Amino acid sequence: MLNLVLFGAPGSGKGTQSEKIIDRYGLHHISTGEVLRKQIKDGTELGKIADSYISKGHLIPDDLMIDILRQELKSLPKDSKGVIFDGFPRTIPQAIELEKLLAEQATELSGVIGLEVPEEELVARMIKRGKETGRADDNIDTILNRLKVYHDQTEPLKEHYQDKGSYMQIDGLGDVDSIFASIAKAIEAK
Ligand code: AMP
């Protein structure tokens, strides 16, 4: 199986590049942000809890997030070619749990694709997305909180994966197709 984590700050292009990776490699997509947004839209209890964190730009607590991921992995087709994890893990405990959950399914992480984009560009992209899609957490106050949370809680994962030799650094600036070409090259060199 090809199991990839797509890692990067909010606005780094994880959703866009996930779609291209799925098309090329036939992987199953798990986007924890999308799972949560669907729960909010459907007005579920989980959605209400999630909204109280997402609207402030905070992370959903690890225990809850790990339960959600466990459920998502359970619904994987048996003949799956692998998974692209988009937006998970976002903390060290989530990364450790992901390794355990994959091991329970007799598989492992193949690599981590790190999309690196300068901060001003991240902010500009999220503001544009907010205008185009109406995504509620793409407003300037929440964006700045999400970036702070990213630096404090998620960025340390880069070193975690570099130490394991699984981090593939990708320049996330430029047009979508050339970024995807760099990703494909990194995946195929693995
Ligand atoms: P995303 O669509 O990946 O940008 O996620 C949107 C929001 O959902 C984040 O700002 C968090 O509030 C929440 N979220 C998504 N994935 C996670 C995660 N792995 N851990 C904690 N919170 C998450």
PDB file of N, CA and C in Angstrom, residues 2 4 20-28 81-82 180 183-185 187-188:
ATOM      1  N   LEU A   2       0.328   2.290  -0.642  1.00  0.00           N
ATOM      2  CA  LEU A   2       1.027   3.575  -0.630  1.00  0.00           C
ATOM      3  C   LEU A   2       0.250   4.498   0.315  1.00  0.00           C
ATOM      4  N   LEU A   4       0.338   7.974   2.282  1.00  0.00           N
ATOM      5  CA  LEU A   4       1.072   9.236   2.309  1.00  0.00           C
ATOM      6  C   LEU A   4       0.389  10.250   3.212  1.00  0.00           C
ATOM      7  N   LYS A  20      -5.082  15.602  -7.132  1.00  0.00           N
ATOM      8  CA  LYS A  20      -4.218  15.172  -8.231  1.00  0.00           C
ATOM      9  C   LYS A  20      -3.506  13.857  -7.883  1.00  0.00           C
ATOM     10  N   ILE A  21      -3.119  13.736  -6.615  1.00  0.00           N
ATOM     11  CA  ILE A  21      -2.430  12.508  -6.183  1.00  0.00           C
ATOM     12  C   ILE A  21      -3.393  11.317  -6.291  1.00  0.00           C
ATOM     13  N   ILE A  22      -4.653  11.550  -5.882  1.00  0.00           N
ATOM     14  CA  ILE A  22      -5.668  10.490  -5.932  1.00  0.00           C
ATOM     15  C   ILE A  22      -5.896  10.048  -7.377  1.00  0.00           C
ATOM     16  N   ASP A  23      -6.005  11.033  -8.281  1.00  0.00           N
ATOM     17  CA  ASP A  23      -6.215  10.709  -9.701  1.00  0.00           C
ATOM     18  C   ASP A  23      -5.080   9.852 -10.236  1.00  0.00           C
ATOM     19  N   ARG A  24      -3.858  10.223  -9.895  1.00  0.00           N
ATOM     20  CA  ARG A  24      -2.695   9.508 -10.461  1.00  0.00           C
ATOM     21  C   ARG A  24      -2.487   8.139  -9.813  1.00  0.00           C
ATOM     22  N   TYR A  25      -2.656   8.069  -8.496  1.00  0.00           N
ATOM     23  CA  TYR A  25      -2.247   6.831  -7.801  1.00  0.00           C
ATOM     24  C   TYR A  25      -3.418   6.000  -7.265  1.00  0.00           C
ATOM     25  N   GLY A  26      -4.643   6.495  -7.461  1.00  0.00           N
ATOM     26  CA  GLY A  26      -5.831   5.719  -7.045  1.00  0.00           C
ATOM     27  C   GLY A  26      -5.927   5.517  -5.543  1.00  0.00           C
ATOM     28  N   LEU A  27      -5.515   6.523  -4.789  1.00  0.00           N
ATOM     29  CA  LEU A  27      -5.536   6.373  -3.330  1.00  0.00           C
ATOM     30  C   LEU A  27      -6.886   6.816  -2.751  1.00  0.00           C
ATOM     31  N   HIS A  28      -7.137   6.373  -1.521  1.00  0.00           N
ATOM     32  CA  HIS A  28      -8.338   6.777  -0.790  1.00  0.00           C
ATOM     33  C   HIS A  28      -7.996   8.074  -0.034  1.00  0.00           C
ATOM     34  N   LYS A  81      -5.603   0.666  -2.397  1.00  0.00           N
ATOM     35  CA  LYS A  81      -4.195   0.799  -2.825  1.00  0.00           C
ATOM     36  C   LYS A  81      -3.398   1.635  -1.835  1.00  0.00           C
ATOM     37  N   GLY A  82      -4.132   2.294  -0.935  1.00  0.00           N
ATOM     38  CA  GLY A  82      -3.455   3.127   0.057  1.00  0.00           C
ATOM     39  C   GLY A  82      -4.269   4.376   0.338  1.00  0.00           C
ATOM     40  N   PHE A 180       2.576  19.587  -8.560  1.00  0.00           N
ATOM     41  CA  PHE A 180       2.229  18.160  -8.604  1.00  0.00           C
ATOM     42  C   PHE A 180       3.356  17.342  -9.232  1.00  0.00           C
ATOM     43  N   ILE A 183       5.818  16.609  -6.666  1.00  0.00           N
ATOM     44  CA  ILE A 183       5.313  15.610  -5.715  1.00  0.00           C
ATOM     45  C   ILE A 183       5.453  14.201  -6.321  1.00  0.00           C
ATOM     46  N   ALA A 184       5.033  14.082  -7.584  1.00  0.00           N
ATOM     47  CA  ALA A 184       5.068  12.758  -8.239  1.00  0.00           C
ATOM     48  C   ALA A 184       6.511  12.249  -8.299  1.00  0.00           C
ATOM     49  N   LYS A 185       7.445  13.173  -8.593  1.00  0.00           N
ATOM     50  CA  LYS A 185       8.865  12.789  -8.678  1.00  0.00           C
ATOM     51  C   LYS A 185       9.335  12.256  -7.311  1.00  0.00           C
ATOM     52  N   ILE A 187       7.477  11.010  -4.883  1.00  0.00           N
ATOM     53  CA  ILE A 187       6.818   9.736  -4.557  1.00  0.00           C
ATOM     54  C   ILE A 187       7.508   8.598  -5.302  1.00  0.00           C
ATOM     55  N   GLU A 188       7.791   8.836  -6.585  1.00  0.00           N
ATOM     56  CA  GLU A 188       8.348   7.751  -7.388  1.00  0.00           C
ATOM     57  C   GLU A 188       9.811   7.458  -7.058  1.00  0.00           C
TER      58      GLU A 188
END
